[in-house]
XYZ file of C-alpha atoms in Angstrom:
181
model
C -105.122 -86.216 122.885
C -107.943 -86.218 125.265
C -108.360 -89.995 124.745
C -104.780 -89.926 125.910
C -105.419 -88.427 129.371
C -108.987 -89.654 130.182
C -108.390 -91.093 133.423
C -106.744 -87.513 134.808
C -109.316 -85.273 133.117
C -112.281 -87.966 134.591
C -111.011 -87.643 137.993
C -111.071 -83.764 137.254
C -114.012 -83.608 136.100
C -115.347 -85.353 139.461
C -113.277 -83.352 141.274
C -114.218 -80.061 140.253
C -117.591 -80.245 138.204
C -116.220 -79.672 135.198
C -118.825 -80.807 132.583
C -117.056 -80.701 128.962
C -112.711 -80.561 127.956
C -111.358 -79.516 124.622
C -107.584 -79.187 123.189
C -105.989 -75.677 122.428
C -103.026 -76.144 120.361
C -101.183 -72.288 119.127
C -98.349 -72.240 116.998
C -97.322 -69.053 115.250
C -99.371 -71.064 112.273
C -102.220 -70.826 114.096
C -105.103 -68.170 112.117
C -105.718 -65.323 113.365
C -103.294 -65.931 115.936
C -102.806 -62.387 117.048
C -106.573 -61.884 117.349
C -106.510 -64.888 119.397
C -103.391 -63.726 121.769
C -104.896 -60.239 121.997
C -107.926 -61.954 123.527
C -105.873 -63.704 126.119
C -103.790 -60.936 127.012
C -106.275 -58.484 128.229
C -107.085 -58.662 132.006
C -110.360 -60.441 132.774
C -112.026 -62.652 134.849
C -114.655 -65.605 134.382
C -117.737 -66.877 136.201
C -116.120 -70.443 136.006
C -112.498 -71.972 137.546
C -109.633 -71.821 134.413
C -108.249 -74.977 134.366
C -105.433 -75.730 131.972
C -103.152 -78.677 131.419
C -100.376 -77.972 129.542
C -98.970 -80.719 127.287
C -96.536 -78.731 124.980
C -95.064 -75.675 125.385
C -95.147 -72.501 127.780
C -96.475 -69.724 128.623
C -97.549 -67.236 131.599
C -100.239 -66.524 133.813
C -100.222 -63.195 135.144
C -102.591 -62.869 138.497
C -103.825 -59.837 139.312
C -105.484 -59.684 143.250
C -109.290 -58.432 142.048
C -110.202 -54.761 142.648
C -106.511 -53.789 141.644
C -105.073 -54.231 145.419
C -101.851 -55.776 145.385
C -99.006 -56.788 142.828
C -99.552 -59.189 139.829
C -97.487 -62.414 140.332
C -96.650 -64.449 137.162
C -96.719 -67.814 137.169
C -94.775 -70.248 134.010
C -96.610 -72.981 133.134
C -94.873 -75.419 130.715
C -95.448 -79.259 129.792
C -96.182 -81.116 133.066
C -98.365 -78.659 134.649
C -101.752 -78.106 135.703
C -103.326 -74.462 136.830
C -106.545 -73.659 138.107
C -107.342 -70.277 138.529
C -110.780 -69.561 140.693
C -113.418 -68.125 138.972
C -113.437 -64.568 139.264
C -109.960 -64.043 139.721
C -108.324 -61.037 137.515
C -105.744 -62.332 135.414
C -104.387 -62.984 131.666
C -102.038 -65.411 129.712
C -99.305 -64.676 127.472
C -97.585 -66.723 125.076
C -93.317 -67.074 125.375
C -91.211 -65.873 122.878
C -91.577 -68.853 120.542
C -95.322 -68.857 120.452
C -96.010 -72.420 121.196
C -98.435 -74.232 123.442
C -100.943 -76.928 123.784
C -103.183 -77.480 126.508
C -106.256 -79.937 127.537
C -108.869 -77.112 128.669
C -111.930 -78.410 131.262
C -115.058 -76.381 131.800
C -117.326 -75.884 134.175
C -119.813 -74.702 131.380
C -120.299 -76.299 127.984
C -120.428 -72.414 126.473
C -116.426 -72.886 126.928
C -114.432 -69.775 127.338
C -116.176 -66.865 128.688
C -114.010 -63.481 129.658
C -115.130 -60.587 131.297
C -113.088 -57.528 130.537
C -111.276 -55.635 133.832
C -110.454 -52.616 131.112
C -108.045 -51.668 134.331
C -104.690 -51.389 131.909
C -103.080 -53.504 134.119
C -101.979 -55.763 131.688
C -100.450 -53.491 129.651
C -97.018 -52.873 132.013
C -95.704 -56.343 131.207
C -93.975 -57.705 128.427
C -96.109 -59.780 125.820
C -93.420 -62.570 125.439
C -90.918 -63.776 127.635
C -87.795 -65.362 125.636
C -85.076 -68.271 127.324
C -85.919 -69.995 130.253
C -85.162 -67.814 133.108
C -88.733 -66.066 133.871
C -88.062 -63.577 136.712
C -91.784 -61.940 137.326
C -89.933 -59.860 140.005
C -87.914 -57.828 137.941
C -90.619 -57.149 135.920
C -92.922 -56.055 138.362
C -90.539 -53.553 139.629
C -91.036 -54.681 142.723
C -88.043 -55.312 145.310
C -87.379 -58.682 146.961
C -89.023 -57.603 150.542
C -91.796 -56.977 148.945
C -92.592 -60.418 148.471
C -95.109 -61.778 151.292
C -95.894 -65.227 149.981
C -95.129 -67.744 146.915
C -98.354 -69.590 145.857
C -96.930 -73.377 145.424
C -100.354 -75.121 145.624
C -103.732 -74.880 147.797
C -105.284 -78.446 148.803
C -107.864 -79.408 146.964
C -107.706 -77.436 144.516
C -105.531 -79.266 142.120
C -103.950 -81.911 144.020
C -103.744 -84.267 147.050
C -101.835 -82.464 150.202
C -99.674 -85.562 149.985
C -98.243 -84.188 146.572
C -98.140 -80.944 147.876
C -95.703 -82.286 151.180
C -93.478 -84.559 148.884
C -93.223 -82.919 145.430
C -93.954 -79.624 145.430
C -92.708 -78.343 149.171
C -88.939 -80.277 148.508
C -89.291 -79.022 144.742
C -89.791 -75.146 145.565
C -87.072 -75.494 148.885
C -84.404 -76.457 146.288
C -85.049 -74.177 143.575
C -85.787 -71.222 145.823
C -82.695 -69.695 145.949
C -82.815 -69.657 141.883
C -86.196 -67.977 141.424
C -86.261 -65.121 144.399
């Protein structure tokens, strides 16, 4: 798998000092799994950028503004996509209903993983799974649609060129829109 995408995770790596990559692959045959999920789940932050590729599968990151001020926006990852969260940003990942994903990971440490507990119980309001493919974080949240003050498509830099930003993701996000909010 990594062999597969060395040129992307090399340019990565460059990119964002990331030292060492691994593959997590979870399937509800995976040991231990809920052990595993229960880890994930739980707010926390880390001292390094969480960078995930996802190759199979989906899932969602749930991002929390640190200190507790402001609402959590989820985000659906799925085959295709790449996510960086900044180090120390609160936050957690949940697997969707059917309990499948694989990602390429890249650290910034060769320790790997590293979580630091927010023990805030934020976490605990949403839903552990989400089933189908129509992921509305809104609902969820409780919050109301004017509550909304910004989407997060991409910052440049972080994950991508600005010219990706301007002709994927802007056209992408103007024609889908009126489908997510």
């Amino acid at each position: 798998m990594l062999a597969a995408y060395a040129p992307e995770i090399d340019q990565l790596k460059a990119r964002g000092g990331y030292v060492t990559a691994d593959v997590i692959d979870v399937t509800p045959a995976t040991p231990n799994l809920e052990a595993m999920l229960a880890k994930f789940s739980t707010e926390h932050w880390h001292d390094e950028d969480e960078v995930r590729f996802i190759v199979r599968g989906r899932g969602l990151f749930h991002i929390h503004p640190r200190e507790g001020q402001g609402p959590v926006i989820a985000i659906e990852v799925e085959a295709g996509d790449l996510i960086r969260v900044p180090r120390g940003t609160w936050h957690w990942f949940d697997l969707c209903a059917d309990r499948d994903i694989r990602a390429i990971r890249l650290f910034q440490d060769k320790a790997g993983w590293t979580p630091h507990y927010t023990n805030s119980g934020t976490d605990k309001g949403f839903p552990a799974a989400v089933s189908g493919t129509d992921v509305h974080p809104v609902e969820r949240s409780g919050l109301a649609l004017n509550d909304i003050r910004a989407i997060l498509l991409d910052i440049e830099g972080t994950t991508t060129p600005i010219a990706f930003v301007q002709q994927v993701l802007f056209p992408y996000a103007r024609a889908r829109a009126c489908m997510t909010i």
